[in-house]
Coordinates of N, CA and C in Angstrom, one line a residue:
Chain A
E1 N 0.9 -1.3 0.0 CA 0.0 0.1 0.0 C 0.7 1.4 0.0
A2 N 0.7 2.3 -1.0 CA 1.5 3.3 -1.0 C 1.0 4.0 0.1
G3 N 2.2 4.8 0.7 CA 1.8 6.0 1.6 C 1.4 7.3 1.2
V4 N 1.7 8.2 2.1 CA 1.1 9.6 1.6 C 2.3 10.3 1.0
A5 N 1.7 10.8 -0.1 CA 2.7 11.6 -1.2 C 2.6 13.2 -1.1
Q6 N 3.7 13.7 -0.9 CA 3.9 15.2 -1.1 C 5.0 15.5 -2.0
S7 N 4.7 16.8 -2.5 CA 5.8 17.5 -3.3 C 5.5 19.0 -3.3
P8 N 6.5 19.7 -3.5 CA 7.8 19.3 -3.5 C 8.4 18.9 -2.2
R9 N 9.7 18.5 -2.2 CA 10.4 17.8 -1.0 C 10.9 19.3 -0.2
Y10 N 11.4 20.2 -1.0 CA 12.1 21.1 -0.7 C 11.7 22.2 -1.4
K11 N 11.5 23.6 -0.8 CA 11.3 24.9 -1.6 C 11.8 26.0 -1.0
I12 N 12.6 26.8 -1.8 CA 13.2 28.0 -1.2 C 12.6 29.2 -2.0
I13 N 12.0 30.2 -1.1 CA 11.4 31.4 -2.0 C 11.9 32.6 -1.1
E14 N 11.6 33.7 -1.6 CA 12.0 34.8 -1.0 C 10.2 35.5 -0.4
K15 N 10.7 36.4 0.7 CA 9.4 36.7 1.3 C 8.5 37.7 0.3
R16 N 7.3 37.5 0.6 CA 6.2 38.1 -0.3 C 5.9 37.3 -1.4
Q17 N 6.7 36.2 -1.9 CA 6.3 35.5 -2.9 C 5.3 34.6 -2.5
S18 N 4.6 33.7 -3.4 CA 3.9 32.7 -2.9 C 4.2 31.2 -3.4
V19 N 3.7 30.2 -2.6 CA 4.4 28.9 -2.8 C 2.9 28.0 -2.5
A20 N 2.9 26.6 -3.3 CA 1.9 25.7 -3.2 C 2.6 24.3 -2.8
F21 N 2.1 23.8 -2.0 CA 2.4 22.3 -1.7 C 1.2 21.5 -2.2
W22 N 1.7 19.9 -2.6 CA 0.6 19.1 -2.8 C 0.6 17.8 -2.1
C23 N -0.6 17.3 -1.9 CA -0.5 16.1 -0.8 C -1.6 15.2 -1.5
N24 N -0.8 13.8 -1.6 CA -1.9 12.8 -2.1 C -2.0 11.8 -1.0
P25 N -3.1 11.6 -0.2 CA -3.4 10.8 0.9 C -3.2 9.3 0.6
I26 N -3.2 8.3 1.5 CA -3.3 6.9 1.1 C -4.7 6.6 0.7
S27 N -4.7 5.9 -0.3 CA -6.0 5.6 -1.0 C -7.1 5.1 -0.1
G28 N -8.4 5.5 -0.3 CA -9.5 5.1 0.8 C -9.4 5.9 1.7
H29 N -8.2 6.7 2.0 CA -8.2 7.7 3.3 C -9.3 8.9 3.2
A30 N -10.4 8.9 4.0 CA -11.3 10.1 3.8 C -10.8 11.4 4.5
T31 N -9.9 11.4 5.6 CA -9.6 12.5 6.3 C -8.2 12.8 5.8
L32 N -7.9 14.1 5.9 CA -6.5 14.5 5.4 C -6.4 16.0 6.3
Y33 N -5.0 15.8 6.8 CA -4.5 17.1 7.6 C -3.5 17.8 7.1
W34 N -3.5 18.9 7.3 CA -2.1 19.7 6.9 C -1.5 20.0 8.6
Y35 N -0.3 20.0 8.6 CA 0.4 20.5 9.8 C 1.8 21.4 9.5
Q36 N 1.8 22.3 10.3 CA 3.1 23.1 10.2 C 3.9 22.7 11.3
Q37 N 5.3 22.4 11.0 CA 6.3 21.8 12.1 C 7.4 22.9 12.0
I38 N 7.4 23.7 12.7 CA 8.5 24.7 13.1 C 9.8 24.0 13.5
L39 N 11.1 24.4 13.2 CA 12.2 23.8 13.8 C 12.3 23.8 15.2
G40 N 12.4 22.5 15.8 CA 12.5 22.3 17.5 C 11.2 22.2 18.0
Q41 N 9.9 22.3 17.3 CA 8.7 21.9 17.9 C 8.0 20.9 17.2
G42 N 6.9 20.6 18.0 CA 6.2 19.4 17.6 C 5.1 20.0 16.5
P43 N 4.9 19.1 15.6 CA 3.5 19.8 14.3 C 2.5 20.3 15.2
K44 N 1.9 21.4 14.3 CA 0.8 21.9 14.7 C -0.5 21.9 13.8
L45 N -1.6 21.5 13.8 CA -2.7 21.5 12.9 C -3.0 22.7 12.2
L46 N -3.0 22.7 10.8 CA -3.4 24.0 10.2 C -4.7 23.9 9.7
I47 N -5.3 22.6 9.1 CA -6.4 22.6 8.7 C -6.6 21.1 8.5
Q48 N -8.1 20.5 8.5 CA -8.3 19.1 8.7 C -9.5 19.0 7.7
F49 N -9.5 18.2 6.6 CA -10.5 17.9 5.7 C -11.3 16.5 6.0
Q50 N -12.4 16.5 5.9 CA -13.2 15.1 5.8 C -13.8 15.0 4.4
N51 N -13.4 14.1 3.6 CA -13.6 14.3 2.2 C -13.3 15.3 1.7
N52 N -14.1 16.2 1.3 CA -13.8 17.5 0.4 C -14.1 18.7 1.4
G53 N -14.8 18.2 2.5 CA -15.3 19.5 3.5 C -14.4 19.9 4.5
V54 N -14.0 21.0 4.8 CA -13.1 21.2 6.0 C -14.1 21.1 7.4
V55 N -13.2 20.4 8.4 CA -13.9 20.2 9.6 C -13.3 21.0 10.8
D56 N -12.0 21.5 10.5 CA -11.4 22.3 11.3 C -10.3 22.9 10.7
D57 N -10.4 24.4 10.9 CA -9.4 25.3 10.1 C -8.9 26.2 11.1
S58 N -9.2 26.2 12.6 CA -9.2 27.2 13.4 C -7.7 27.8 13.7
Q59 N -6.7 27.2 13.3 CA -5.3 27.6 13.6 C -4.8 27.8 12.4
L60 N -5.7 28.1 11.2 CA -5.0 28.4 9.7 C -4.8 29.7 9.9
P61 N -3.9 30.4 9.2 CA -3.7 32.1 9.2 C -4.4 32.3 7.8
K62 N -5.7 32.6 7.8 CA -6.5 32.7 6.7 C -6.0 33.8 5.7
D63 N -5.4 35.1 6.3 CA -4.9 36.0 5.5 C -3.9 35.7 4.5
R64 N -3.3 34.5 4.6 CA -2.4 34.2 3.9 C -2.1 32.8 3.5
F65 N -2.7 31.9 4.2 CA -3.0 30.5 4.0 C -4.3 30.1 3.4
S66 N -4.2 29.1 2.4 CA -5.5 28.4 1.9 C -5.4 27.3 1.6
A67 N -6.2 26.3 1.5 CA -6.1 25.1 1.3 C -7.3 24.5 0.6
E68 N -7.5 23.4 -0.2 CA -8.6 22.9 -0.9 C -8.2 21.4 -1.0
R69 N -9.3 20.7 -1.4 CA -9.3 19.4 -1.6 C -10.7 19.1 -2.3
L70 N -10.4 19.5 -3.6 CA -12.0 19.5 -4.5 C -12.3 18.3 -4.8
K71 N -11.8 17.2 -5.2 CA -12.3 16.1 -5.2 C -12.3 15.1 -4.3
G72 N -11.9 15.3 -3.1 CA -12.1 14.4 -1.8 C -10.7 13.6 -1.9
V73 N -9.7 14.0 -2.4 CA -8.5 13.1 -2.8 C -7.3 14.0 -2.4
D74 N -6.8 14.3 -3.4 CA -5.4 15.1 -3.0 C -5.9 16.3 -2.8
S75 N -5.0 17.3 -1.9 CA -5.0 18.6 -1.5 C -3.8 19.3 -1.9
T76 N -4.3 20.6 -1.7 CA -2.9 21.7 -2.0 C -3.2 22.6 -1.0
L77 N -2.0 23.2 -0.4 CA -2.1 24.1 0.6 C -1.2 25.3 -0.2
K78 N -1.4 26.5 0.0 CA -0.8 27.6 -0.4 C -0.7 28.5 0.4
I79 N 0.6 29.2 0.4 CA 0.6 30.5 1.0 C 1.3 31.8 0.1
Q80 N 0.4 32.9 0.7 CA 0.6 34.0 -0.6 C 0.2 35.2 0.4
P81 N 0.9 36.3 0.7 CA 2.3 36.2 0.6 C 3.1 35.5 1.8
A82 N 4.1 35.0 1.4 CA 4.9 34.2 2.3 C 5.6 35.2 3.3
K83 N 5.8 34.8 4.5 CA 6.7 35.5 5.7 C 7.6 34.8 6.1
L84 N 8.9 35.3 6.5 CA 10.1 34.7 7.3 C 9.5 33.6 8.1
E85 N 8.7 34.0 8.9 CA 8.1 33.0 10.0 C 7.4 31.8 9.4
D86 N 7.1 31.8 8.2 CA 6.8 30.7 7.5 C 7.6 29.3 7.4
S87 N 8.8 29.6 7.5 CA 9.8 28.9 7.1 C 9.6 27.6 8.3
A88 N 9.4 26.3 7.7 CA 9.0 25.1 8.5 C 9.1 24.1 7.7
V89 N 8.5 22.9 8.4 CA 8.2 21.4 7.5 C 6.8 21.6 7.4
Y90 N 6.1 21.5 6.5 CA 4.8 21.4 6.0 C 4.4 19.7 5.8
L91 N 3.7 19.3 6.7 CA 3.2 17.8 6.8 C 1.9 17.5 6.5
C92 N 1.6 16.7 5.5 CA 0.4 16.2 5.0 C 0.3 14.8 5.9
A93 N -0.8 14.4 6.7 CA -1.2 13.2 7.0 C -2.7 12.8 6.5
S94 N -3.0 11.3 6.5 CA -4.2 10.9 6.3 C -4.7 9.9 7.3
S95 N -5.8 9.6 7.2 CA -6.5 8.8 8.1 C -7.7 8.0 7.6
S96 N -8.0 6.9 8.0 CA -9.2 6.2 7.6 C -10.4 6.4 7.9
Y97 N -10.6 7.5 9.1 CA -11.6 8.1 10.1 C -12.7 8.6 9.0
A98 N -14.0 7.9 9.8 CA -15.1 8.4 8.8 C -16.2 8.7 10.1
S99 N -17.1 9.6 9.9 CA -18.0 9.9 10.8 C -18.6 8.7 11.5
G100 N -19.1 8.6 13.0 CA -19.3 7.6 13.7 C -18.4 6.9 14.5
G101 N -17.1 6.9 14.1 CA -16.2 6.1 14.5 C -15.5 6.8 15.8
Q102 N -14.8 6.1 16.5 CA -14.2 6.6 17.8 C -13.1 7.5 17.3
L103 N -13.3 8.8 17.5 CA -12.2 9.6 16.8 C -11.0 9.6 17.5
Y104 N -11.0 9.4 18.7 CA -9.7 9.4 19.7 C -9.0 8.6 19.3
Q105 N -9.5 7.5 18.6 CA -8.7 6.0 18.4 C -7.9 6.2 17.0
E106 N -8.2 7.2 16.2 CA -7.9 7.4 15.0 C -6.2 7.6 14.8
T107 N -5.8 6.8 14.1 CA -4.0 6.7 13.7 C -4.0 7.4 12.6
Q108 N -3.1 8.6 12.4 CA -2.8 9.5 11.3 C -1.6 9.0 10.8
Y109 N -1.5 8.7 9.3 CA -0.2 8.4 8.9 C 0.2 9.5 7.9
F110 N 1.7 9.9 8.2 CA 2.2 11.1 7.8 C 2.8 10.9 6.4
G111 N 3.3 12.1 5.7 CA 4.1 12.0 4.4 C 5.4 12.4 4.9
P112 N 6.2 12.6 3.6 CA 7.6 13.0 4.3 C 7.7 14.5 4.4
G113 N 6.9 15.2 4.2 CA 6.8 16.7 4.2 C 7.5 17.4 3.3
T114 N 7.3 18.7 3.4 CA 7.9 19.9 2.5 C 8.6 20.8 3.2
R115 N 9.9 20.7 3.1 CA 11.0 21.8 3.9 C 10.6 23.0 3.2
L116 N 10.3 24.3 3.7 CA 9.9 25.5 3.1 C 11.1 26.3 3.9
L117 N 11.9 27.3 3.2 CA 12.7 28.2 3.6 C 12.2 29.4 2.9
V118 N 11.8 30.6 3.7 CA 11.7 31.6 3.2 C 12.8 32.8 3.7
L119 N 13.3 33.5 2.6 CA 14.5 34.3 2.7 C 14.2 35.7 2.7
Chain B
A1 N -8.0 22.1 29.5 CA -7.2 22.2 27.9 C -6.4 21.0 28.0
Q2 N -6.3 20.4 26.9 CA -5.2 19.2 26.6 C -3.9 19.7 26.4
K3 N -3.1 19.0 26.9 CA -1.4 19.4 27.1 C -0.5 18.1 27.0
I4 N 0.5 18.3 26.4 CA 1.3 17.1 26.3 C 2.7 17.6 27.0
T5 N 3.5 17.0 27.7 CA 4.7 17.5 28.3 C 5.7 16.5 28.0
Q6 N 7.1 16.7 27.2 CA 8.0 15.9 27.0 C 9.5 16.6 27.8
T7 N 9.7 16.1 28.9 CA 11.0 17.0 29.5 C 12.2 16.6 29.1
Q8 N 12.2 15.7 28.5 CA 13.7 15.1 27.9 C 14.0 16.0 26.5
P9 N 14.9 16.9 26.7 CA 15.0 17.3 24.9 C 16.0 16.5 24.4
G10 N 17.0 15.7 24.9 CA 17.7 14.7 24.5 C 18.2 13.7 25.5
M11 N 18.5 12.3 24.8 CA 18.6 11.1 25.7 C 19.6 10.6 24.9
F12 N 20.7 9.9 25.6 CA 21.5 8.9 25.1 C 21.3 7.5 25.6
V13 N 21.5 6.5 24.8 CA 21.5 4.9 25.1 C 22.5 4.5 24.5
Q14 N 23.0 3.3 25.2 CA 23.6 2.4 24.5 C 23.4 1.5 23.6
E15 N 23.9 1.1 22.3 CA 23.2 0.0 21.6 C 23.0 -0.9 22.3
K16 N 21.7 -1.6 21.9 CA 21.3 -2.9 22.6 C 20.8 -2.8 23.8
E17 N 20.9 -1.5 24.6 CA 20.3 -1.5 25.9 C 18.7 -0.9 25.8
A18 N 18.0 -0.8 26.7 CA 16.5 -0.5 26.7 C 16.6 1.6 27.1
V19 N 15.6 2.0 26.8 CA 15.5 3.4 27.2 C 14.0 3.9 27.0
T20 N 13.7 4.7 28.0 CA 12.4 5.3 28.4 C 12.5 6.5 28.0
L21 N 11.4 7.1 27.2 CA 11.2 8.3 27.0 C 10.1 8.9 27.5
D22 N 9.9 10.0 28.4 CA 8.8 10.2 29.3 C 7.8 11.1 28.5
C23 N 6.8 10.9 29.0 CA 5.5 11.6 28.4 C 4.3 12.0 29.3
T24 N 4.1 13.1 29.9 CA 2.9 13.3 30.7 C 2.0 14.1 29.9
Y25 N 0.5 14.2 30.3 CA -0.5 14.6 29.5 C -1.3 15.1 30.3
D26 N -2.1 16.1 29.9 CA -3.3 16.6 31.0 C -4.6 16.8 30.2
T27 N -5.5 16.2 30.7 CA -6.9 16.3 29.7 C -8.1 16.1 31.2
S28 N -9.1 16.5 30.9 CA -10.4 16.4 31.7 C -11.4 15.3 31.0
D29 N -11.1 15.0 29.8 CA -11.9 14.0 29.0 C -11.5 12.4 29.4
P30 N -12.5 11.7 29.7 CA -12.1 10.5 30.2 C -11.9 9.4 28.8
S31 N -12.1 9.9 27.7 CA -11.8 9.3 26.4 C -10.8 9.8 25.5
Y32 N -9.8 9.3 25.6 CA -8.6 10.1 24.8 C -7.6 8.8 24.4
G33 N -7.0 9.2 23.3 CA -6.0 8.2 22.9 C -4.7 9.1 22.8
L34 N -3.6 8.2 23.1 CA -2.2 8.5 23.2 C -1.2 7.8 22.1
F35 N -0.6 8.5 21.4 CA 0.2 7.9 20.4 C 1.7 8.3 20.4
W36 N 2.6 7.5 20.0 CA 3.8 8.0 19.8 C 4.2 7.8 18.3
Y37 N 5.4 9.0 17.9 CA 5.7 8.9 16.5 C 7.3 9.1 16.6
K38 N 7.8 8.6 15.6 CA 9.4 8.7 15.3 C 9.4 9.4 14.2
Q39 N 10.5 10.3 14.3 CA 10.8 11.4 13.2 C 12.1 11.3 12.9
P40 N 12.6 10.4 12.0 CA 14.3 10.4 11.3 C 14.6 11.8 10.8
S41 N 15.8 11.8 10.3 CA 16.1 13.1 10.0 C 15.5 13.3 8.5
S42 N 15.1 12.3 7.9 CA 14.4 12.5 6.8 C 13.1 13.4 6.8
G43 N 12.6 13.6 7.9 CA 11.3 14.3 8.4 C 10.2 13.7 8.2
E44 N 9.9 12.5 7.8 CA 8.5 11.8 7.9 C 8.3 11.3 9.6
M45 N 7.0 11.5 9.9 CA 6.6 11.1 11.1 C 6.3 9.7 10.9
I46 N 6.6 8.7 11.7 CA 6.4 7.4 11.6 C 5.7 7.0 12.9
F47 N 4.5 6.4 12.6 CA 3.7 5.8 13.8 C 4.2 4.8 14.4
L48 N 4.2 4.7 15.6 CA 5.0 3.8 16.6 C 3.9 3.0 17.2
I49 N 3.1 3.5 18.1 CA 2.2 2.8 19.1 C 1.0 3.8 19.4
Y50 N 0.0 2.9 20.0 CA -1.1 3.6 20.5 C -1.6 3.0 21.5
Q51 N -2.0 3.9 22.4 CA -2.9 3.6 23.8 C -4.0 4.4 24.2
G52 N -5.2 3.6 24.1 CA -6.7 4.1 24.3 C -6.6 4.3 25.7
S53 N -7.6 5.3 26.4 CA -7.6 5.6 27.7 C -8.3 4.4 28.4
Y54 N -9.2 3.5 27.7 CA -10.0 2.5 28.4 C -9.1 1.2 28.3
D55 N -7.9 1.2 27.8 CA -7.3 -0.2 27.4 C -6.7 -0.4 28.9
Q56 N -7.0 -2.0 29.1 CA -6.5 -2.3 30.4 C -5.1 -2.7 30.4
Q57 N -4.6 -3.0 29.1 CA -3.2 -3.5 29.1 C -2.5 -2.4 28.5
N58 N -1.2 -2.4 29.0 CA -0.2 -1.5 28.2 C -0.1 -2.1 26.6
A59 N 0.1 -1.2 25.8 CA 0.3 -1.4 24.4 C 1.8 -2.0 24.1
T60 N 1.7 -2.9 23.2 CA 3.2 -3.3 23.1 C 3.4 -3.5 21.3
E61 N 4.2 -2.9 20.7 CA 4.3 -3.1 19.1 C 6.1 -3.6 18.8
G62 N 6.4 -4.9 18.9 CA 7.7 -5.1 18.5 C 8.5 -4.9 19.8
R63 N 9.6 -3.9 19.5 CA 10.5 -3.4 20.5 C 10.0 -2.2 21.2
Y64 N 8.7 -1.8 20.8 CA 8.1 -0.7 21.5 C 7.0 -1.1 22.4
S65 N 7.2 -0.5 23.6 CA 6.0 -0.7 24.6 C 5.7 0.5 25.4
L66 N 4.4 0.6 25.7 CA 3.9 2.1 26.3 C 3.8 1.5 27.6
N67 N 4.4 2.4 28.7 CA 4.2 2.3 30.0 C 2.9 3.4 30.4
F68 N 1.9 2.8 30.3 CA 0.7 3.8 30.9 C 0.3 3.9 32.1
Q69 N 0.3 5.0 32.9 CA -0.1 5.1 34.0 C -1.1 6.1 34.1
K70 N -2.4 5.5 34.1 CA -3.3 6.5 34.1 C -3.6 7.5 35.2
A71 N -3.5 7.1 36.4 CA -3.5 8.0 37.8 C -2.4 9.1 37.4
R72 N -1.4 8.6 37.2 CA -0.3 9.9 36.9 C -0.2 10.5 35.8
K73 N -1.2 10.1 34.9 CA -1.4 10.8 33.4 C 0.0 10.7 32.7
S74 N 0.7 9.4 32.9 CA 2.0 9.5 32.0 C 1.7 8.3 30.9
A75 N 2.6 8.6 29.9 CA 2.3 7.4 28.6 C 3.9 7.5 28.4
N76 N 4.9 6.6 29.1 CA 6.1 6.7 28.5 C 6.5 5.5 27.7
L77 N 7.2 5.9 26.7 CA 7.7 5.0 25.7 C 8.8 4.2 26.1
V78 N 9.0 2.8 26.0 CA 10.0 2.1 26.2 C 10.5 1.4 25.0
I79 N 11.8 1.8 24.6 CA 12.3 0.8 23.3 C 13.4 -0.3 24.0
S80 N 12.9 -1.2 23.6 CA 14.0 -2.3 24.1 C 15.0 -2.5 23.1
A81 N 16.4 -3.0 23.5 CA 17.3 -3.5 22.7 C 17.5 -2.5 21.4
S82 N 18.0 -1.2 21.8 CA 18.1 -0.1 21.0 C 18.9 -0.6 19.9
Q83 N 18.9 0.0 18.7 CA 19.6 -0.3 17.5 C 20.1 1.3 16.9
L84 N 21.0 1.0 16.3 CA 21.7 2.6 15.8 C 20.5 3.3 14.9
G85 N 19.7 2.6 14.1 CA 18.6 3.0 13.4 C 17.3 3.7 14.2
D86 N 17.5 3.7 15.6 CA 16.5 4.2 16.7 C 16.9 5.6 16.9
S87 N 18.2 6.2 16.3 CA 18.3 7.5 16.6 C 17.5 8.5 15.6
A88 N 16.5 9.2 16.6 CA 15.9 10.1 15.9 C 15.0 11.1 16.9
M89 N 13.8 11.8 16.3 CA 13.2 12.5 17.4 C 12.0 11.7 17.6
Y90 N 11.6 11.5 18.6 CA 10.2 10.9 19.2 C 9.1 11.7 19.6
F91 N 7.9 12.1 19.3 CA 7.0 12.6 19.9 C 5.7 12.0 20.3
C92 N 5.4 12.4 21.7 CA 4.2 12.2 22.3 C 3.0 12.7 21.7
A93 N 1.6 12.2 21.4 CA 0.7 13.1 21.1 C -0.6 12.7 21.8
M94 N -1.6 13.4 21.8 CA -2.8 13.1 22.4 C -4.1 13.5 21.7
R95 N -5.1 12.9 21.6 CA -6.3 13.3 21.0 C -7.5 12.7 22.1
E96 N -8.2 14.1 22.4 CA -9.3 13.8 23.1 C -10.7 13.6 22.3
D97 N -11.5 12.7 23.2 CA -13.0 12.5 22.0 C -13.6 13.7 22.0
T98 N -13.6 14.5 22.9 CA -14.2 15.6 22.8 C -13.6 16.9 22.4
G99 N -12.4 16.7 22.1 CA -11.4 17.8 21.6 C -11.4 18.3 20.2
G100 N -12.4 18.0 19.5 CA -12.5 18.5 18.3 C -11.6 17.3 17.5
F101 N -11.1 17.9 16.5 CA -10.4 17.1 15.5 C -8.6 17.4 15.9
K102 N -8.3 18.0 16.7 CA -7.0 18.4 17.1 C -6.1 17.2 17.7
T103 N -4.9 16.7 17.2 CA -4.0 16.2 17.7 C -3.1 17.0 18.3
I104 N -2.6 17.0 19.9 CA -1.8 17.7 20.3 C -0.6 17.1 20.4
F105 N 0.5 17.6 19.8 CA 2.0 16.9 20.1 C 2.9 17.8 21.2
G106 N 3.8 16.9 21.7 CA 4.6 17.2 22.6 C 5.9 17.9 21.7
A107 N 6.6 18.7 22.6 CA 7.9 19.2 21.8 C 9.1 18.2 21.4
G108 N 9.0 16.7 22.0 CA 9.7 15.9 21.4 C 11.1 15.8 22.2
T109 N 11.4 14.5 21.9 CA 12.9 14.0 22.4 C 13.9 13.6 21.6
R110 N 15.0 14.1 21.4 CA 16.0 13.5 20.5 C 16.5 12.3 21.2
L111 N 16.7 11.3 20.4 CA 17.2 9.9 20.9 C 18.6 9.9 20.5
F112 N 19.8 9.7 20.9 CA 21.0 9.2 20.4 C 21.5 7.8 20.6
V113 N 21.6 7.1 19.8 CA 21.9 5.5 20.1 C 23.4 5.3 19.7
K114 N 24.3 5.2 20.7 CA 25.6 4.9 20.5 C 26.0 3.5 20.5
A115 N 27.0 3.3 19.4 CA 27.7 2.1 19.1 C 28.6 1.6 20.2

């Protein structure tokens, strides 16, 4: 079974430029997450989708970050314009969780991440 | 509010020995799940082990076991027979049943395995 795929693996941009990251979850996984991991910290959830609907984006800086999952499969996270503090690893994860299950038992599986450096 | 604390920024262990990585948590929800992930230098978060709040037995997965002490709110990861490939960051995480969809991660512990 193929894991979570992400691209690109690395990206270097200048501040005020825009950037986009792509994620393809494990086949059949309904739930998809985007996390931001700043150096020396644990991952922080940015947004969660269930199929193609957003279920939590409370920590997404909506003035500059946007994400979509139009067909309920792969997803794109965009930053426009980027700031220096956006330098981080952006991790995508997926799970098979569907409504009605025990949410707290859900295991997330992560992709390799995209390392973003904003100069 | 849910909170995860990993107090060991770095740990050293000799190859083939066992090591315990500490994790304490805070929650008022009776239903919750605890997870440990490994993050090698490549960056990918690898799921290791899960413990549910109602589980009577400590979870085990190969060389990984979770020392779950519910009354003390601790969920320490024990790695037996350490290998050089175990050198990585290790994150403890928690999800509450009523906490929405957020999984909260600790700050992590970097493990160094010495030959």
